[in-house]
Structures are given as C-alpha cells and as structure tokens.
Amino acid sequence: MTTTLRLEMVTAANFDVAIGLKVRPDQEHLVAPVVKSLAEAYVYPGIAWPRLIFDGERPVGFLMAFLDIDFAGDGKGADIRSGLWRLNIAAGEQRRGYGRFAVESVAAEIRRRGGSRLTTTWHPGEDGPEGFYLGLGFRLTGEMSGEQKVGELELGKADLPSGAVHLPGVEGSSL
C-alpha cells in the first residue's frame, strides 16, 4: 500500500476535522488541543503556520509552526527563530512516521524561507517526546521556555538524519 502524505491549510471546509483530532488521553497534558492552536493562529496570523497532516484522504495529525518570532520576547529582535510550535498526531495514528513527516515539512518551509535552524520545545519527563526529537537530530540548547525544554535542529540542504525519506513536493508555499 502506498501512502501519500501531504499537508493542507486549515479552512472552513476542514475545520471540524482539525478540531476533532485528539492525541491519546495520557498525552493530553503534553500538548495543547488543536482548537487552542487554531485560536492562537488567528491571534498571530503573521507568525503561525497551521496545517493538517493527511495520509491519502485520512486526517492523521496537525502541526503548527512559528515563523520568525522574537524568541527572547524582549523586543530587541536579537534572537529571531522559526520552528515547530505544536505537533498533534491522532491517537490511533502514532508510530507510523507522521511525526517525522511533520518535522521534515516544517524544516522544508523554514529552509524555503531562508532559515537554517528549527527550534521546538517539549515537556520534560519520561512520558514526554524528548526521545522522539533527539532521535531526529535535535540538540538541547540548555534553555527553558516556561517549563519546557528547548531543542534545535540545524538545517542543511539535506533532509533529517537517520533514515529520513525524501518528501517530494514538500517545499513551496502551497503547503
């Protein structure tokens, strides 16, 4: 069976699908629900980049990137970053490569915009996603953002290390 992974913009036509995506109950404390992400995307339209993840016609997840933010939040603009803000893979769809696809898609968009690193944050702890991110090549920065650890992935021209697959058609503004 061939899978066709793609991102779609969240629109009025697929809004209910988006807000219906739920992570496993034991993960709900680790990531905000999609509806909160979409509210934030509405409030920060120039920063947020929300997308649904589809495998064929089946919705399997949601991601939201942040683009060119003042990460320090001090108004000086000395630390501008882009990265993964949210990643919600549906409860029954995890461990199938969709998270990797999401990170690779955000990396491609950041590269397309001229960026060279992808920043993300995660809740620490054994039940958190640290192993997932470190396995994709993220390195801890030693920073905390609130109660979350900060990790970064340096972006070169290549896709993610460790067996990443090439994702034709990911780059470009049509995502």
Short mmCIF file of C-alpha atoms in Angstrom, two decimals:
data_model
loop_
_atom_site.label_atom_id
_atom_site.label_comp_id
_atom_site.label_asym_id
_atom_site.label_seq_id
_atom_site.Cartn_x
_atom_site.Cartn_y
_atom_site.Cartn_z
CA MET A 1 0.00 0.00 0.00
CA THR A 2 1.40 3.37 -0.99
CA THR A 3 0.95 6.27 1.37
CA THR A 4 0.59 9.79 0.14
CA LEU A 5 1.47 12.19 2.92
CA ARG A 6 0.57 15.82 2.49
CA LEU A 7 -0.21 18.98 4.39
CA GLU A 8 -3.33 21.06 3.93
CA MET A 9 -4.16 24.52 5.16
CA VAL A 10 -6.89 24.59 7.78
CA THR A 11 -10.01 26.03 6.15
CA ALA A 12 -13.70 26.34 6.94
CA ALA A 13 -14.21 23.11 4.96
CA ASN A 14 -11.87 21.05 7.18
CA PHE A 15 -12.10 22.96 10.48
CA ASP A 16 -14.25 20.28 12.15
CA VAL A 17 -11.78 17.60 11.07
CA ALA A 18 -8.95 19.64 12.57
CA ILE A 19 -10.56 20.20 15.95
CA GLY A 20 -11.66 16.58 16.06
CA LEU A 21 -8.06 15.31 16.08
CA LYS A 22 -7.12 14.07 19.54
CA VAL A 23 -3.90 12.67 20.97
CA ARG A 24 -4.01 9.74 23.40
CA PRO A 25 -5.58 10.64 26.76
CA ASP A 26 -2.25 10.08 28.55
CA GLN A 27 -0.65 12.70 26.25
CA GLU A 28 -3.20 15.48 26.70
CA HIS A 29 -1.04 17.21 29.34
CA LEU A 30 1.88 17.35 26.89
CA VAL A 31 0.31 19.31 24.01
CA ALA A 32 -2.49 21.83 23.67
CA PRO A 33 -5.60 20.74 21.77
CA VAL A 34 -5.87 21.73 18.11
CA VAL A 35 -8.67 24.21 18.85
CA LYS A 36 -6.29 26.24 21.08
CA SER A 37 -3.64 26.19 18.34
CA LEU A 38 -6.15 27.49 15.81
CA ALA A 39 -7.19 30.27 18.19
CA GLU A 40 -3.52 31.23 18.54
CA ALA A 41 -3.10 31.11 14.77
CA TYR A 42 -5.99 33.56 14.48
CA VAL A 43 -4.40 35.89 17.04
CA TYR A 44 -0.90 35.61 15.49
CA PRO A 45 -1.63 35.36 11.74
CA GLY A 46 1.80 36.57 10.63
CA ILE A 47 3.64 34.07 12.83
CA ALA A 48 1.55 30.89 12.98
CA TRP A 49 1.60 28.31 10.17
CA PRO A 50 -1.09 25.69 10.99
CA ARG A 51 -1.52 22.61 8.78
CA LEU A 52 -3.44 19.36 8.81
CA ILE A 53 -1.50 16.20 8.05
CA PHE A 54 -3.18 13.71 5.71
CA ASP A 55 -2.26 10.21 4.66
CA GLY A 56 -4.21 9.87 1.44
CA GLU A 57 -7.65 11.12 2.34
CA ARG A 58 -7.30 10.24 6.04
CA PRO A 59 -6.50 13.05 8.52
CA VAL A 60 -3.75 11.78 10.83
CA GLY A 61 -2.43 14.86 12.60
CA PHE A 62 -1.94 18.56 12.97
CA LEU A 63 1.13 20.74 13.15
CA MET A 64 1.68 24.41 13.69
CA ALA A 65 4.95 26.14 13.01
CA PHE A 66 6.03 29.55 14.23
CA LEU A 67 7.91 31.69 11.77
CA ASP A 68 10.36 34.48 12.52
CA ILE A 69 9.50 35.25 16.13
CA ASP A 70 11.49 37.20 18.71
CA PHE A 71 12.21 34.10 20.80
CA ALA A 72 13.57 36.07 23.75
CA GLY A 73 10.43 38.21 23.70
CA ASP A 74 12.39 41.27 24.78
CA GLY A 75 11.50 43.38 21.74
CA LYS A 76 15.15 43.69 20.65
CA GLY A 77 14.87 41.16 17.81
CA ALA A 78 18.32 39.76 18.51
CA ASP A 79 17.11 36.15 18.68
CA ILE A 80 14.75 35.53 15.76
CA ARG A 81 13.72 31.88 15.42
CA SER A 82 11.36 29.64 13.50
CA GLY A 83 10.23 26.18 14.43
CA LEU A 84 7.62 23.68 15.47
CA TRP A 85 5.05 25.16 17.82
CA ARG A 86 2.62 22.24 18.07
CA LEU A 87 2.50 18.65 16.92
CA ASN A 88 -0.61 16.55 17.48
CA ILE A 89 -0.65 13.08 15.95
CA ALA A 90 -4.04 11.38 16.33
CA ALA A 91 -4.22 8.67 18.98
CA GLY A 92 -4.65 5.78 16.56
CA GLU A 93 -2.09 7.08 14.07
CA GLN A 94 1.10 7.29 16.14
CA ARG A 95 4.36 5.47 15.41
CA ARG A 96 3.75 5.45 11.65
CA GLY A 97 6.18 8.18 10.58
CA TYR A 98 3.70 11.07 10.63
CA GLY A 99 5.63 12.97 13.32
CA ARG A 100 8.82 12.68 11.28
CA PHE A 101 6.93 13.89 8.21
CA ALA A 102 5.62 16.86 10.20
CA VAL A 103 9.09 17.89 11.40
CA GLU A 104 10.52 17.44 7.90
CA SER A 105 7.71 19.56 6.45
CA VAL A 106 8.36 22.38 8.91
CA ALA A 107 12.10 22.11 8.18
CA ALA A 108 11.40 22.42 4.45
CA GLU A 109 9.26 25.52 4.96
CA ILE A 110 11.89 27.15 7.15
CA ARG A 111 14.59 26.35 4.56
CA ARG A 112 12.35 27.74 1.81
CA ARG A 113 12.16 30.99 3.76
CA GLY A 114 15.95 31.11 4.15
CA GLY A 115 16.21 29.73 7.69
CA SER A 116 18.96 27.42 8.88
CA ARG A 117 17.62 26.05 12.18
CA LEU A 118 14.40 24.65 13.55
CA THR A 119 13.53 25.26 17.20
CA THR A 120 10.98 23.37 19.24
CA THR A 121 10.07 22.86 22.87
CA TRP A 122 8.76 19.89 24.82
CA HIS A 123 7.67 18.93 28.28
CA PRO A 124 10.44 17.05 30.11
CA GLY A 125 9.82 13.67 31.66
CA GLU A 126 9.71 10.03 30.73
CA ASP A 127 6.24 10.35 29.23
CA GLY A 128 7.27 13.29 27.04
CA PRO A 129 8.51 13.37 23.43
CA GLU A 130 12.19 14.08 24.15
CA GLY A 131 13.36 10.75 22.72
CA PHE A 132 11.43 11.42 19.52
CA TYR A 133 13.05 14.82 19.00
CA LEU A 134 16.56 13.72 19.98
CA GLY A 135 16.20 10.77 17.61
CA LEU A 136 15.53 13.20 14.75
CA GLY A 137 18.77 15.05 15.49
CA PHE A 138 17.56 17.85 17.75
CA ARG A 139 20.07 19.02 20.36
CA LEU A 140 19.15 20.52 23.70
CA THR A 141 20.10 24.19 23.92
CA GLY A 142 20.16 24.29 27.71
CA GLU A 143 17.34 26.83 27.64
CA MET A 144 13.87 26.52 29.07
CA SER A 145 10.76 28.15 27.65
CA GLY A 146 8.46 28.26 30.62
CA GLU A 147 8.52 24.69 31.89
CA GLN A 148 9.56 23.23 28.53
CA LYS A 149 12.99 22.23 27.29
CA VAL A 150 14.24 23.93 24.13
CA GLY A 151 15.79 21.91 21.32
CA GLU A 152 17.19 22.91 17.96
CA LEU A 153 17.88 21.15 14.71
CA GLU A 154 20.44 22.66 12.37
CA LEU A 155 19.08 22.63 8.84
CA GLY A 156 21.31 21.95 5.92
CA LYS A 157 20.31 21.15 2.40
CA ALA A 158 19.72 17.51 3.34
CA ASP A 159 16.62 16.09 4.97
CA LEU A 160 16.64 14.85 8.54
CA PRO A 161 19.38 12.38 9.51
CA SER A 162 18.92 8.72 10.42
CA GLY A 163 16.87 7.28 7.61
CA ALA A 164 14.68 10.21 6.69
CA VAL A 165 12.89 9.80 3.41
CA HIS A 166 12.85 12.39 0.67
CA LEU A 167 9.49 14.14 0.59
CA PRO A 168 8.86 15.34 -2.95
CA GLY A 169 6.63 18.34 -3.20
CA VAL A 170 7.03 19.41 0.45
CA GLU A 171 8.84 22.63 -0.28
CA GLY A 172 6.81 25.52 -1.54
CA SER A 173 4.09 27.87 -0.49
CA SER A 174 1.27 25.52 -1.48
CA LEU A 175 1.70 23.60 1.77
#
